[in-house]
Tab-separated table of C-alpha atoms in Angstrom:
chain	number	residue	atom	x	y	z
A	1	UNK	CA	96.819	94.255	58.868
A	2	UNK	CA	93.005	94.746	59.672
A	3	UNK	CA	93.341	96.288	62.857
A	4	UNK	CA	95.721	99.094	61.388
A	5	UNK	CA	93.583	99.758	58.923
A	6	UNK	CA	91.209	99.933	61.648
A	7	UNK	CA	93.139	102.100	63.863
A	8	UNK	CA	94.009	104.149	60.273
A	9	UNK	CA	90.151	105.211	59.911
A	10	UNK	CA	89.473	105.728	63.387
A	11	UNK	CA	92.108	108.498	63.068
A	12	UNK	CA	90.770	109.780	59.889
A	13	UNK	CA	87.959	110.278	61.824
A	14	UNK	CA	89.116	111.899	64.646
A	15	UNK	CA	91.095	114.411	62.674
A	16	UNK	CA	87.459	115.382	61.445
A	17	UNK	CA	87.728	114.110	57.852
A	18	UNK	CA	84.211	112.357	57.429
A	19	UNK	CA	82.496	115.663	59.267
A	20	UNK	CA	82.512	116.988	62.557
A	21	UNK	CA	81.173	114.181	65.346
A	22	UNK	CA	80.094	115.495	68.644
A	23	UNK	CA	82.060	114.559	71.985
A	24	UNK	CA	80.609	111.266	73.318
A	25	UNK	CA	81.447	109.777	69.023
A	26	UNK	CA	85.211	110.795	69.425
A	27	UNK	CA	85.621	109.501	72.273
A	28	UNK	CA	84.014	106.280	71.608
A	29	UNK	CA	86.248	106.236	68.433
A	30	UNK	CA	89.274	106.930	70.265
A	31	UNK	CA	88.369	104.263	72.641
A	32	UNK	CA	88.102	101.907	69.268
A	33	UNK	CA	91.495	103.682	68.061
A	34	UNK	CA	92.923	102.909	71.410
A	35	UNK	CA	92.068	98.935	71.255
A	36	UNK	CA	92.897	98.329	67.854
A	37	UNK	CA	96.349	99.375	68.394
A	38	UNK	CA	96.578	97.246	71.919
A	39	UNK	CA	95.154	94.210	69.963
A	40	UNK	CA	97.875	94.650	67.352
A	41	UNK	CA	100.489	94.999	69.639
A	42	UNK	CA	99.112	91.785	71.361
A	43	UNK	CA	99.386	89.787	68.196
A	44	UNK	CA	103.148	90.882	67.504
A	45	UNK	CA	104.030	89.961	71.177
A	46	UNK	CA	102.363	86.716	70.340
A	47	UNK	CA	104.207	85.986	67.492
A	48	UNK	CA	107.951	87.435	68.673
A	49	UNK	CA	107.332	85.265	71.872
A	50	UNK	CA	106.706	81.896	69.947
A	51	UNK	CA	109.768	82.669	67.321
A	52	UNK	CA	111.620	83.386	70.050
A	53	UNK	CA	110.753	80.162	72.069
A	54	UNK	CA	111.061	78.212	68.652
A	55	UNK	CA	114.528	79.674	68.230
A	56	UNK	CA	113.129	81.491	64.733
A	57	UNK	CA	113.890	84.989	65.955
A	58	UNK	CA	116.871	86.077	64.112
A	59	UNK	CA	118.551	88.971	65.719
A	60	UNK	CA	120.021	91.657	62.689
A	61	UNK	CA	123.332	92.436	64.149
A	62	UNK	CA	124.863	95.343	62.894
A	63	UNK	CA	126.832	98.885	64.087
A	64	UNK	CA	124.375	101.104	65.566
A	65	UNK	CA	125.197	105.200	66.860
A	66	UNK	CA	124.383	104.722	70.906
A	67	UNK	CA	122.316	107.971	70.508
A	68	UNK	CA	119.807	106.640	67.986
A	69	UNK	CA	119.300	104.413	70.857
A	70	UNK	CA	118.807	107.198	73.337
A	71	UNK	CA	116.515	108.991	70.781
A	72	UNK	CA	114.040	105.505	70.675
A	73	UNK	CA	112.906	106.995	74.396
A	74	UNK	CA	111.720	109.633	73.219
A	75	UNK	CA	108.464	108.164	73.177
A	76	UNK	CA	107.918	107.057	76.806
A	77	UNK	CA	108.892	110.419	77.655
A	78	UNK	CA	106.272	111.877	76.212
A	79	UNK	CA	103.881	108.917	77.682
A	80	UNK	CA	105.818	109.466	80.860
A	81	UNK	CA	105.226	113.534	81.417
A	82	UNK	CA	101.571	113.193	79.852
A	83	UNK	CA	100.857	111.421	83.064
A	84	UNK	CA	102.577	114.036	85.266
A	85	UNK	CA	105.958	111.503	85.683
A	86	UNK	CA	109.432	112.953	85.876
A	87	UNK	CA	112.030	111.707	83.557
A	88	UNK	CA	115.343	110.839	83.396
A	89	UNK	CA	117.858	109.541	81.145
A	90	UNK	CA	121.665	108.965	81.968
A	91	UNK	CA	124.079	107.882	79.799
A	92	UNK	CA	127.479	106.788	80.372
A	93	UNK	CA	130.359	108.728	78.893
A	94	UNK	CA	132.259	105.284	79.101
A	95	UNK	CA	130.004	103.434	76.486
A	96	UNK	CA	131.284	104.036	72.913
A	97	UNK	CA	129.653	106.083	70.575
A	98	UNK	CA	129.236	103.322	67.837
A	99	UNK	CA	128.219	100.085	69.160
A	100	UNK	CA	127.075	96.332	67.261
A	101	UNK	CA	123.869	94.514	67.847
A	102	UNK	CA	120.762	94.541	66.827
A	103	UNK	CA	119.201	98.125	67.636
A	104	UNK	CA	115.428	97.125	67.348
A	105	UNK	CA	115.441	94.463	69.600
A	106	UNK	CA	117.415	96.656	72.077
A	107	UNK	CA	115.160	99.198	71.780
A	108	UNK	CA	111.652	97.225	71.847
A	109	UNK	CA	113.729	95.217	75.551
A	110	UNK	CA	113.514	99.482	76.816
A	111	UNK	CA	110.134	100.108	75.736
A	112	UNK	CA	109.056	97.281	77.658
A	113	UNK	CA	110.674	98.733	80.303
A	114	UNK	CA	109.586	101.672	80.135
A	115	UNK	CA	106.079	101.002	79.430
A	116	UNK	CA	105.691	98.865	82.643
A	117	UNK	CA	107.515	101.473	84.826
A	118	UNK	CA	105.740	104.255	83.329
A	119	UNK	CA	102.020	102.405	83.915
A	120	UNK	CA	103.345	101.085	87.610
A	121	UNK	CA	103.730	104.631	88.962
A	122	UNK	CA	101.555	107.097	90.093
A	123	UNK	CA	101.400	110.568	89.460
A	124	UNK	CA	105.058	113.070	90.630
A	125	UNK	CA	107.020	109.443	90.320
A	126	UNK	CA	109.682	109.181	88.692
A	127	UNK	CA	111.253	106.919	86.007
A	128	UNK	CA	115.422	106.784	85.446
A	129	UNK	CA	116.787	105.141	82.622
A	130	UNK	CA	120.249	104.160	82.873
A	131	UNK	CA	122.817	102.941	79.962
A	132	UNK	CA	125.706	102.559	81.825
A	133	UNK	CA	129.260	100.247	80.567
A	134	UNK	CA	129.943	97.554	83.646
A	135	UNK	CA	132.952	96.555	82.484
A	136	UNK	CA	135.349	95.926	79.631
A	137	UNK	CA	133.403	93.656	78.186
A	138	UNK	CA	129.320	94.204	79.108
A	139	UNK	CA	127.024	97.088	79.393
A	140	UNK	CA	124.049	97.461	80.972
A	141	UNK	CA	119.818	99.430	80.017
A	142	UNK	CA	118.360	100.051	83.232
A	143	UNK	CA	115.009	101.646	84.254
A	144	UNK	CA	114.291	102.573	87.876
A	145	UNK	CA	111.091	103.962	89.050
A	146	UNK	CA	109.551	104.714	91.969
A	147	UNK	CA	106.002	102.845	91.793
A	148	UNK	CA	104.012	100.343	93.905
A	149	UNK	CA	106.872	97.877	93.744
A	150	UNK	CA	106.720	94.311	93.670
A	151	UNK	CA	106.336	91.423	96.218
A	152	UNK	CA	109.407	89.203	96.979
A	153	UNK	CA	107.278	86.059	96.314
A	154	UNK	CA	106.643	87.307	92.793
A	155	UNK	CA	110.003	88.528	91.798
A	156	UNK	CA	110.672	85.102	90.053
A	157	UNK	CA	106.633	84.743	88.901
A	158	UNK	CA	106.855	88.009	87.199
A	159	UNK	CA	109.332	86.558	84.542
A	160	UNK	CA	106.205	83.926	83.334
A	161	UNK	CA	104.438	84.254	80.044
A	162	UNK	CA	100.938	85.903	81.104
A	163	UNK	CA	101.950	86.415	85.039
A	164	UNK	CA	99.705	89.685	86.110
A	165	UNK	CA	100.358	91.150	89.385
A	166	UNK	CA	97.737	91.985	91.249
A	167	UNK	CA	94.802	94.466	90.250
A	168	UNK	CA	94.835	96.638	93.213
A	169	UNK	CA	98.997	97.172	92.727
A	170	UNK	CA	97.870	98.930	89.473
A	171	UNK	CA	97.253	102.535	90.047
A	172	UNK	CA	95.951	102.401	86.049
A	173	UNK	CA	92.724	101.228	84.882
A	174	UNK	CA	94.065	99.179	82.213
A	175	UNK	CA	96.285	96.294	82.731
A	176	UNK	CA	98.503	94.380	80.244
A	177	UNK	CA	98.541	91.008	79.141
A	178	UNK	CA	101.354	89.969	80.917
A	179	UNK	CA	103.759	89.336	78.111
A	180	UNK	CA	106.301	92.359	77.982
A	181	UNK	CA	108.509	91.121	81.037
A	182	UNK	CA	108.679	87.389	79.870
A	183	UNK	CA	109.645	88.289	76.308
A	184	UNK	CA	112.079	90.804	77.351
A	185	UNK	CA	114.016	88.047	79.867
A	186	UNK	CA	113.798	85.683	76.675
A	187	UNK	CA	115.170	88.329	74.294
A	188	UNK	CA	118.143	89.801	76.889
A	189	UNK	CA	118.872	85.952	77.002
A	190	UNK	CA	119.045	85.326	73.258
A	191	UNK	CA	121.425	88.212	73.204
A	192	UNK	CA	123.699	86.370	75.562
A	193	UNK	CA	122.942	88.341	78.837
A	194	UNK	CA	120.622	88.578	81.676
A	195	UNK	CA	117.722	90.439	83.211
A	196	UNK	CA	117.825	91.227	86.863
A	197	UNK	CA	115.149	93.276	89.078
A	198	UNK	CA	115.105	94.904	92.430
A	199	UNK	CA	112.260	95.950	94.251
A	200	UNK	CA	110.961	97.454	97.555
A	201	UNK	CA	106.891	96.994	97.838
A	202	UNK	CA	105.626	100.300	97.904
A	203	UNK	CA	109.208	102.569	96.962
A	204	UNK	CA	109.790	100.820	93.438
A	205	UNK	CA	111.689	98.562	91.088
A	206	UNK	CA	114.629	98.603	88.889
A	207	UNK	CA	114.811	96.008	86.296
A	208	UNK	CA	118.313	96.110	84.670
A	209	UNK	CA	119.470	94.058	81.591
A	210	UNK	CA	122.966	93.090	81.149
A	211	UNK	CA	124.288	92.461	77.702
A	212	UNK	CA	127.752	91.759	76.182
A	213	UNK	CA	129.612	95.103	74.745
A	214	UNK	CA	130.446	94.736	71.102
A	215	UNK	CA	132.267	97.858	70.021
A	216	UNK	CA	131.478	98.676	66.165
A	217	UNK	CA	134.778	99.618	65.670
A	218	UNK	CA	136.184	96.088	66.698
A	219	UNK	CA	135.825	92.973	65.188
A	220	UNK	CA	132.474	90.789	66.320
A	221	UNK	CA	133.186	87.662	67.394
């Protein structure tokens, strides 16, 4: 698309390959970097949230190794102990090794997860991420951490295409567009499950998704 090729010469630049630039030019093109690659993720939220609400999201079902899921958090981690977070991932030896569904979307419900922890919590917080089998038949991907929490009146609100909370809850300057939360309850859904959240203003949330277990090794219904 445009803006990767925009985001692709912005770090050609940066890594110096059109000469050296002086401090105020790389940051300036990191800035430009920076919003190319928040406008692209934009547009794909856009168009996985109006496939999804048009029922044209197909979900690519298929066995999956449980710790190529555990690996796909590798990334907030980083983002997560760049800003001086502790974290924490626990899985359950009760899950099975091999599981069926559709690892991509499982992985992008996390990252939303993990992205809105990770920009909800100050500095020395701490973010837990939980896979964890509830019973026979479900499992659960849970992320606790210990931020500014959220208000009881907007525990249902937060669910709602373009909801923001307030900007003085958010300890970052930048703020996002308040799509990750609605297409992650639409996508848990689609997978025949549920999204759930506890939270104590000012001590932290835990937003927990619970999906149906489908072992690899046994036949999907």
């Amino acid at each position: 698309t445009p803006l990767s090729v925009i985001a692709g010469y912005s770090e050609l630049l940066l890594m110096g390959s059109y000469g050296e630039m002086s401090g105020e030019q790389t940051e300036t093109i990191g800035d430009i970097k920076t919003a190319a690659k928040d406008l692209d993720k934009l547009i794909r939220q856009l168009i996985d949230q109006t496939n999804l609400q048009d029922g044209k999201l197909s979900l690519k079902q298929k066995p999956f190794a449980l710790q190529d899921l555990v690996e796909r958090c590798a990334s907030a981690q980083v983002l997560a102990e760049n800003k001086g977070l502790a974290f924490d991932i626990d899985v359950d030896v009760n899950l099975p090794l091999e599981m069926h569904g559709d690892i991509d979307r499982l992985a992008q419900i996390l990252h939303n997860l993990m992205s809105n922890a990770i920009k909800f919590t100050r500095a020395g917080g701490l973010i837990k991420v939980q896979l964890m089998r509830t019973s026979d038949t479900t499992w659960s991907m849970s992320v606790q951490d210990s931020g500014v929490g959220i208000a009881p009146q907007a525990l249902n609100a937060i669910f709602e295409p373009f909801y923001q909370l307030a900007q003085e809850n958010l300890p970052d300057s930048r703020r996002g567009h308040g799509l990750g939360l609605a297409f992650v309850k639409d996508l848990t859904e689609v997978m025949g499950g549920e999204i759930q959240v506890e939270s104590t203003p000012g001590a932290g949330s835990t937003f927990t998704a619970s999906l149906p277990l489908l072992n690899a090794k046994e036949p999907v219904p």
